[in-house]
Amino acid sequence: MSPLNVALIGFGNVGGGVARLLLEKSERLAQRAGRPIVLKRVVVRDPSRPRAVSLPDGMISSDVREAILDPQIDTVVELIGGTTAAHDVVMDALAEGKDVVTANKALLCTHGDAIFERARTAKCCVAFEASVAGGIPIVATISQGLAANQINSIEAILNGTSNFILTEMLAKRVAYQDVLAEAQRLGYAEADPTLDVDGTDAAQKITLLTRLAFGTKVPLSAFPRQGIDTLELADLIYAEELGYRVKLLGVAKRVGSKLEMHVQPTLVRREKPIAQVSGAYNMVRLEGDAVGSLWLSGAGAGAMPTASAVVADLIDVATGRAARTFPQLDLWQSHPPLPIQPPEDIERRYYLRFNVEDRPHVFAEICDVLGRHGISLASIIQHEVPEHDDRAAGSDAVPAIPAVLMTHRAREGQFRTADVELEKLACVRTPRVRLPVAD
Ligand code: HSE
């Protein structure tokens, strides 16, 4: 059989992993694909830079056009990330009739419609398993393994960097800033780690899964998105005391005739499988009407796990499987879209933490505001502090102490309006933390 000749555009952490698999496991891959998969070209910005993976002489260059136009190349693997140069690489490769494999969720979120349209016109395919949840075969699971189901809910940890940081903060009792650099050193983070820690990366991934599972295209601006970059260690510790772990959870689920979506640090009961996922691991819990609940867990970031997904896509291209499944992916096509639940109507329980003055009537004032907005309390923590005599020193000397409240279910809109009033209370100081609780 003729080989599948591959050009790798981008040779960073994941690119190095893909090259290692293609070069070191060529026999195994040829057996699985029924034909050799041959790495022919690697394109980088600066070929003179030292690399962790050594390549055969003459393979590396800096000329993307030359690689894409090379008639020997069958498939282009885009691993440069971002939405500008990567867009040109993918569109040009498809225009030349080459199949494309990409790990780029930002690109698919931003330009997915045009890319898939061009692939259809060119009778090529775009494979993107590596774009969501690293080594977990979640795209194949939803689009093939669960094809008989109506998916009712997706609840997932989709950013390995954030999960690593949350795990380390709690285990070592350290602040957010002290762990971020370690996650970058270990190769989990994006080139711009802001996208990991502000929730953007997870939000891009949940929108791709939403498109696959529900056939609905949701812009990032249509649902609440919050990262872990503003979280304080104190909240992870209070959550632990209450029997919960804080996880950056992406959720997309049917509620009546609408789709509820959000990406937020969320309290999850400690005994639930998703609460027990630590380090750079991801987990996706799917609920289908026939299959019930499924939990898929594995490394969501890092060179070799992501390379595993990229090379699985290359095998699918080599066998012709991708050419059969790609046109059937009911992706990026017009559907009657499920309307998105307006954020203010999302109903959940919440964890609240305030710094409050330690003086009479404080809880009465807070509970009065919450109660008038229909928010009912489920539990309260206020730890004892040493006695103080503020009458002698004047009210400026009243110390502020943390108060933690767990609420019953209420709508986001009720909390927002209550918060406007809470902010005005003299007894409530900053920070005012509010985190959702998963049921
Ligand atoms: N930076 C991502 C993460 C991996 O930390 O999960 C690639 O999507």
mmCIF file of N, CA, C and O in Angstrom, residues 314-379:
data_model
loop_
_atom_site.group_PDB
_atom_site.id
_atom_site.type_symbol
_atom_site.label_atom_id
_atom_site.label_comp_id
_atom_site.label_asym_id
_atom_site.label_seq_id
_atom_site.Cartn_x
_atom_site.Cartn_y
_atom_site.Cartn_z
ATOM 1 N N LEU A 314 -4.528 10.456 12.432
ATOM 2 C CA LEU A 314 -3.763 10.126 11.214
ATOM 3 C C LEU A 314 -4.062 8.697 10.769
ATOM 4 O O LEU A 314 -4.171 8.420 9.569
ATOM 5 N N ILE A 315 -4.218 7.802 11.730
ATOM 6 C CA ILE A 315 -4.552 6.411 11.372
ATOM 7 C C ILE A 315 -5.940 6.375 10.724
ATOM 8 O O ILE A 315 -6.157 5.682 9.731
ATOM 9 N N ASP A 316 -6.867 7.153 11.265
ATOM 10 C CA ASP A 316 -8.216 7.215 10.674
ATOM 11 C C ASP A 316 -8.171 7.754 9.246
ATOM 12 O O ASP A 316 -8.905 7.293 8.373
ATOM 13 N N VAL A 317 -7.304 8.748 9.032
ATOM 14 C CA VAL A 317 -7.161 9.290 7.669
ATOM 15 C C VAL A 317 -6.556 8.216 6.769
ATOM 16 O O VAL A 317 -7.032 7.967 5.657
ATOM 17 N N ALA A 318 -5.529 7.530 7.284
ATOM 18 C CA ALA A 318 -4.820 6.536 6.455
ATOM 19 C C ALA A 318 -5.720 5.361 6.070
ATOM 20 O O ALA A 318 -5.633 4.837 4.964
ATOM 21 N N THR A 319 -6.599 4.960 6.966
ATOM 22 C CA THR A 319 -7.469 3.811 6.660
ATOM 23 C C THR A 319 -8.681 4.209 5.814
ATOM 24 O O THR A 319 -9.395 3.345 5.311
ATOM 25 N N GLY A 320 -8.943 5.527 5.729
ATOM 26 C CA GLY A 320 -10.134 5.975 5.009
ATOM 27 C C GLY A 320 -11.340 6.130 5.935
ATOM 28 O O GLY A 320 -12.411 6.553 5.509
ATOM 29 N N ARG A 321 -11.141 5.813 7.241
ATOM 30 C CA ARG A 321 -12.269 5.957 8.183
ATOM 31 C C ARG A 321 -12.700 7.414 8.300
ATOM 32 O O ARG A 321 -13.887 7.731 8.306
ATOM 33 N N ALA A 322 -11.709 8.312 8.377
ATOM 34 C CA ALA A 322 -12.045 9.732 8.546
ATOM 35 C C ALA A 322 -12.844 10.243 7.347
ATOM 36 O O ALA A 322 -13.770 11.041 7.503
ATOM 37 N N ALA A 323 -12.497 9.754 6.146
ATOM 38 C CA ALA A 323 -13.211 10.210 4.944
ATOM 39 C C ALA A 323 -14.676 9.759 4.993
ATOM 40 O O ALA A 323 -15.545 10.417 4.428
ATOM 41 N N ARG A 324 -14.935 8.634 5.680
ATOM 42 C CA ARG A 324 -16.338 8.189 5.787
ATOM 43 C C ARG A 324 -17.076 8.895 6.915
ATOM 44 O O ARG A 324 -18.235 9.265 6.784
ATOM 45 N N THR A 325 -16.380 9.088 8.063
ATOM 46 C CA THR A 325 -17.094 9.657 9.220
ATOM 47 C C THR A 325 -17.222 11.184 9.127
ATOM 48 O O THR A 325 -18.198 11.749 9.597
ATOM 49 N N PHE A 326 -16.230 11.846 8.515
ATOM 50 C CA PHE A 326 -16.270 13.315 8.498
ATOM 51 C C PHE A 326 -17.547 13.869 7.856
ATOM 52 O O PHE A 326 -18.216 14.723 8.444
ATOM 53 N N PRO A 327 -17.934 13.374 6.664
ATOM 54 C CA PRO A 327 -19.146 13.957 6.072
ATOM 55 C C PRO A 327 -20.393 13.655 6.897
ATOM 56 O O PRO A 327 -21.395 14.353 6.780
ATOM 57 N N GLN A 328 -20.320 12.598 7.723
ATOM 58 C CA GLN A 328 -21.507 12.261 8.518
ATOM 59 C C GLN A 328 -21.588 13.037 9.822
ATOM 60 O O GLN A 328 -22.605 13.014 10.502
ATOM 61 N N LEU A 329 -20.486 13.668 10.201
ATOM 62 C CA LEU A 329 -20.522 14.461 11.438
ATOM 63 C C LEU A 329 -21.549 15.553 11.235
ATOM 64 O O LEU A 329 -21.418 16.368 10.331
ATOM 65 N N ASP A 330 -22.526 15.551 12.071
ATOM 66 C CA ASP A 330 -23.587 16.527 11.838
ATOM 67 C C ASP A 330 -23.160 17.866 12.404
ATOM 68 O O ASP A 330 -23.852 18.496 13.191
ATOM 69 N N LEU A 331 -21.983 18.242 11.987
ATOM 70 C CA LEU A 331 -21.340 19.392 12.583
ATOM 71 C C LEU A 331 -21.505 20.626 11.730
ATOM 72 O O LEU A 331 -21.546 20.523 10.525
ATOM 73 N N TRP A 332 -21.513 21.765 12.369
ATOM 74 C CA TRP A 332 -21.419 23.051 11.692
ATOM 75 C C TRP A 332 -22.513 23.226 10.627
ATOM 76 O O TRP A 332 -22.375 23.982 9.703
ATOM 77 N N GLN A 333 -23.566 22.464 10.728
ATOM 78 C CA GLN A 333 -24.627 22.616 9.742
ATOM 79 C C GLN A 333 -25.813 23.273 10.421
ATOM 80 O O GLN A 333 -25.912 23.253 11.635
ATOM 81 N N SER A 334 -26.735 23.785 9.599
ATOM 82 C CA SER A 334 -27.842 24.481 10.243
ATOM 83 C C SER A 334 -28.794 23.483 10.881
ATOM 84 O O SER A 334 -29.212 22.526 10.264
ATOM 85 N N HIS A 335 -29.039 23.688 12.119
ATOM 86 C CA HIS A 335 -29.929 22.873 12.926
ATOM 87 C C HIS A 335 -30.958 23.830 13.481
ATOM 88 O O HIS A 335 -30.635 24.976 13.680
ATOM 89 N N PRO A 336 -32.144 23.389 13.822
ATOM 90 C CA PRO A 336 -32.893 24.300 14.683
ATOM 91 C C PRO A 336 -32.154 24.309 16.016
ATOM 92 O O PRO A 336 -32.123 23.291 16.702
ATOM 93 N N PRO A 337 -31.409 25.367 16.348
ATOM 94 C CA PRO A 337 -30.551 25.291 17.525
ATOM 95 C C PRO A 337 -31.343 25.289 18.819
ATOM 96 O O PRO A 337 -32.398 25.937 18.898
ATOM 97 N N LEU A 338 -30.863 24.539 19.798
ATOM 98 C CA LEU A 338 -31.481 24.595 21.125
ATOM 99 C C LEU A 338 -31.214 25.992 21.681
ATOM 100 O O LEU A 338 -30.060 26.418 21.725
ATOM 101 N N PRO A 339 -32.232 26.722 22.096
ATOM 102 C CA PRO A 339 -31.942 28.052 22.649
ATOM 103 C C PRO A 339 -31.144 27.937 23.949
ATOM 104 O O PRO A 339 -31.297 26.977 24.699
ATOM 105 N N ILE A 340 -30.295 28.927 24.169
ATOM 106 C CA ILE A 340 -29.463 28.929 25.381
ATOM 107 C C ILE A 340 -30.249 29.543 26.528
ATOM 108 O O ILE A 340 -30.895 30.578 26.368
ATOM 109 N N GLN A 341 -30.182 28.877 27.663
ATOM 110 C CA GLN A 341 -30.811 29.405 28.880
ATOM 111 C C GLN A 341 -30.168 30.753 29.214
ATOM 112 O O GLN A 341 -28.951 30.832 29.363
ATOM 113 N N PRO A 342 -30.943 31.835 29.343
ATOM 114 C CA PRO A 342 -30.318 33.107 29.741
ATOM 115 C C PRO A 342 -29.627 32.929 31.101
ATOM 116 O O PRO A 342 -30.196 32.292 32.000
ATOM 117 N N PRO A 343 -28.387 33.457 31.232
ATOM 118 C CA PRO A 343 -27.621 33.224 32.468
ATOM 119 C C PRO A 343 -28.412 33.534 33.735
ATOM 120 O O PRO A 343 -28.308 32.814 34.729
ATOM 121 N N GLU A 344 -29.245 34.611 33.710
ATOM 122 C CA GLU A 344 -29.940 34.988 34.955
ATOM 123 C C GLU A 344 -31.001 33.967 35.357
ATOM 124 O O GLU A 344 -31.475 33.956 36.486
ATOM 125 N N ASP A 345 -31.364 33.060 34.429
ATOM 126 C CA ASP A 345 -32.367 32.035 34.761
ATOM 127 C C ASP A 345 -31.739 30.731 35.246
ATOM 128 O O ASP A 345 -32.451 29.798 35.616
ATOM 129 N N ILE A 346 -30.413 30.628 35.203
ATOM 130 C CA ILE A 346 -29.766 29.379 35.640
ATOM 131 C C ILE A 346 -29.963 29.235 37.146
ATOM 132 O O ILE A 346 -29.663 30.156 37.924
ATOM 133 N N GLU A 347 -30.488 28.067 37.525
ATOM 134 C CA GLU A 347 -30.848 27.866 38.934
ATOM 135 C C GLU A 347 -29.901 26.862 39.578
ATOM 136 O O GLU A 347 -29.753 25.750 39.089
ATOM 137 N N ARG A 348 -29.227 27.278 40.633
ATOM 138 C CA ARG A 348 -28.260 26.400 41.307
ATOM 139 C C ARG A 348 -28.149 26.767 42.773
ATOM 140 O O ARG A 348 -28.651 27.794 43.211
ATOM 141 N N ARG A 349 -27.459 25.884 43.500
ATOM 142 C CA ARG A 349 -27.064 26.258 44.856
ATOM 143 C C ARG A 349 -25.747 27.037 44.761
ATOM 144 O O ARG A 349 -25.012 26.888 43.801
ATOM 145 N N TYR A 350 -25.444 27.844 45.768
ATOM 146 C CA TYR A 350 -24.212 28.627 45.758
ATOM 147 C C TYR A 350 -23.485 28.561 47.085
ATOM 148 O O TYR A 350 -24.091 28.378 48.146
ATOM 149 N N TYR A 351 -22.165 28.735 46.957
ATOM 150 C CA TYR A 351 -21.261 28.926 48.098
ATOM 151 C C TYR A 351 -20.951 30.417 48.137
ATOM 152 O O TYR A 351 -20.583 31.007 47.108
ATOM 153 N N LEU A 352 -21.125 31.049 49.288
ATOM 154 C CA LEU A 352 -20.820 32.478 49.421
ATOM 155 C C LEU A 352 -19.792 32.667 50.522
ATOM 156 O O LEU A 352 -19.868 32.010 51.572
ATOM 157 N N ARG A 353 -18.826 33.532 50.285
ATOM 158 C CA ARG A 353 -17.906 33.909 51.372
ATOM 159 C C ARG A 353 -17.805 35.424 51.406
ATOM 160 O O ARG A 353 -17.558 36.060 50.376
ATOM 161 N N PHE A 354 -18.040 35.961 52.603
ATOM 162 C CA PHE A 354 -17.900 37.409 52.791
ATOM 163 C C PHE A 354 -16.909 37.653 53.912
ATOM 164 O O PHE A 354 -16.808 36.842 54.837
ATOM 165 N N ASN A 355 -16.225 38.783 53.841
ATOM 166 C CA ASN A 355 -15.537 39.277 55.029
ATOM 167 C C ASN A 355 -16.527 40.185 55.732
ATOM 168 O O ASN A 355 -16.987 41.171 55.141
ATOM 169 N N VAL A 356 -16.892 39.839 56.955
ATOM 170 C CA VAL A 356 -17.917 40.630 57.645
ATOM 171 C C VAL A 356 -17.376 41.195 58.945
ATOM 172 O O VAL A 356 -16.458 40.629 59.547
ATOM 173 N N GLU A 357 -17.949 42.301 59.345
ATOM 174 C CA GLU A 357 -17.551 42.880 60.632
ATOM 175 C C GLU A 357 -18.042 41.979 61.752
ATOM 176 O O GLU A 357 -19.166 41.463 61.688
ATOM 177 N N ASP A 358 -17.195 41.824 62.752
ATOM 178 C CA ASP A 358 -17.550 40.953 63.873
ATOM 179 C C ASP A 358 -18.230 41.797 64.956
ATOM 180 O O ASP A 358 -17.607 42.229 65.927
ATOM 181 N N ARG A 359 -19.511 42.081 64.742
ATOM 182 C CA ARG A 359 -20.287 42.897 65.697
ATOM 183 C C ARG A 359 -21.747 42.454 65.643
ATOM 184 O O ARG A 359 -22.133 41.689 64.731
ATOM 185 N N PRO A 360 -22.571 42.931 66.585
ATOM 186 C CA PRO A 360 -23.957 42.453 66.618
ATOM 187 C C PRO A 360 -24.725 42.762 65.323
ATOM 188 O O PRO A 360 -24.445 43.745 64.650
ATOM 189 N N HIS A 361 -25.676 41.904 65.006
ATOM 190 C CA HIS A 361 -26.683 42.121 63.955
ATOM 191 C C HIS A 361 -26.207 41.865 62.528
ATOM 192 O O HIS A 361 -26.955 42.018 61.554
ATOM 193 N N VAL A 362 -24.911 41.453 62.386
ATOM 194 C CA VAL A 362 -24.360 41.310 61.039
ATOM 195 C C VAL A 362 -25.084 40.224 60.255
ATOM 196 O O VAL A 362 -25.519 40.434 59.108
ATOM 197 N N PHE A 363 -25.229 39.043 60.868
ATOM 198 C CA PHE A 363 -25.911 37.966 60.133
ATOM 199 C C PHE A 363 -27.363 38.335 59.836
ATOM 200 O O PHE A 363 -27.893 37.972 58.797
ATOM 201 N N ALA A 364 -27.972 39.068 60.770
ATOM 202 C CA ALA A 364 -29.371 39.465 60.536
ATOM 203 C C ALA A 364 -29.466 40.316 59.272
ATOM 204 O O ALA A 364 -30.363 40.132 58.444
ATOM 205 N N GLU A 365 -28.490 41.258 59.109
ATOM 206 C CA GLU A 365 -28.544 42.142 57.932
ATOM 207 C C GLU A 365 -28.339 41.353 56.630
ATOM 208 O O GLU A 365 -29.040 41.567 55.639
ATOM 209 N N ILE A 366 -27.362 40.434 56.674
ATOM 210 C CA ILE A 366 -27.064 39.655 55.456
ATOM 211 C C ILE A 366 -28.250 38.749 55.115
ATOM 212 O O ILE A 366 -28.697 38.681 53.969
ATOM 213 N N CYS A 367 -28.757 38.058 56.145
ATOM 214 C CA CYS A 367 -29.864 37.124 55.887
ATOM 215 C C CYS A 367 -31.119 37.873 55.454
ATOM 216 O O CYS A 367 -31.919 37.351 54.668
ATOM 217 N N ASP A 368 -31.266 39.101 55.936
ATOM 218 C CA ASP A 368 -32.425 39.893 55.512
ATOM 219 C C ASP A 368 -32.357 40.155 54.000
ATOM 220 O O ASP A 368 -33.337 39.961 53.282
ATOM 221 N N VAL A 369 -31.163 40.559 53.519
ATOM 222 C CA VAL A 369 -31.017 40.819 52.072
ATOM 223 C C VAL A 369 -31.290 39.531 51.293
ATOM 224 O O VAL A 369 -32.075 39.515 50.333
ATOM 225 N N LEU A 370 -30.629 38.454 51.698
ATOM 226 C CA LEU A 370 -30.788 37.196 50.947
ATOM 227 C C LEU A 370 -32.249 36.744 50.985
ATOM 228 O O LEU A 370 -32.835 36.351 49.973
ATOM 229 N N GLY A 371 -32.846 36.829 52.178
ATOM 230 C CA GLY A 371 -34.225 36.367 52.344
ATOM 231 C C GLY A 371 -35.202 37.159 51.491
ATOM 232 O O GLY A 371 -36.097 36.598 50.867
ATOM 233 N N ARG A 372 -34.984 38.486 51.427
ATOM 234 C CA ARG A 372 -35.889 39.313 50.622
ATOM 235 C C ARG A 372 -35.778 39.002 49.132
ATOM 236 O O ARG A 372 -36.659 39.300 48.358
ATOM 237 N N HIS A 373 -34.667 38.389 48.715
ATOM 238 C CA HIS A 373 -34.519 37.979 47.308
ATOM 239 C C HIS A 373 -34.847 36.505 47.110
ATOM 240 O O HIS A 373 -34.523 35.923 46.074
ATOM 241 N N GLY A 374 -35.473 35.923 48.138
ATOM 242 C CA GLY A 374 -35.945 34.540 47.990
ATOM 243 C C GLY A 374 -34.829 33.506 48.080
ATOM 244 O O GLY A 374 -34.980 32.374 47.606
ATOM 245 N N ILE A 375 -33.687 33.913 48.683
ATOM 246 C CA ILE A 375 -32.555 32.969 48.771
ATOM 247 C C ILE A 375 -32.523 32.380 50.182
ATOM 248 O O ILE A 375 -32.415 33.113 51.178
ATOM 249 N N SER A 376 -32.591 31.063 50.235
ATOM 250 C CA SER A 376 -32.661 30.385 51.521
ATOM 251 C C SER A 376 -31.305 29.770 51.868
ATOM 252 O O SER A 376 -30.612 29.238 50.982
ATOM 253 N N LEU A 377 -30.902 29.852 53.127
ATOM 254 C CA LEU A 377 -29.589 29.336 53.538
ATOM 255 C C LEU A 377 -29.654 27.869 53.929
ATOM 256 O O LEU A 377 -30.605 27.425 54.578
ATOM 257 N N ALA A 378 -28.608 27.117 53.550
ATOM 258 C CA ALA A 378 -28.539 25.695 53.893
ATOM 259 C C ALA A 378 -27.557 25.462 55.041
ATOM 260 O O ALA A 378 -27.760 24.575 55.870
ATOM 261 N N SER A 379 -26.461 26.242 55.083
ATOM 262 C CA SER A 379 -25.525 26.119 56.213
ATOM 263 C C SER A 379 -24.664 27.370 56.312
ATOM 264 O O SER A 379 -24.557 28.151 55.361
#
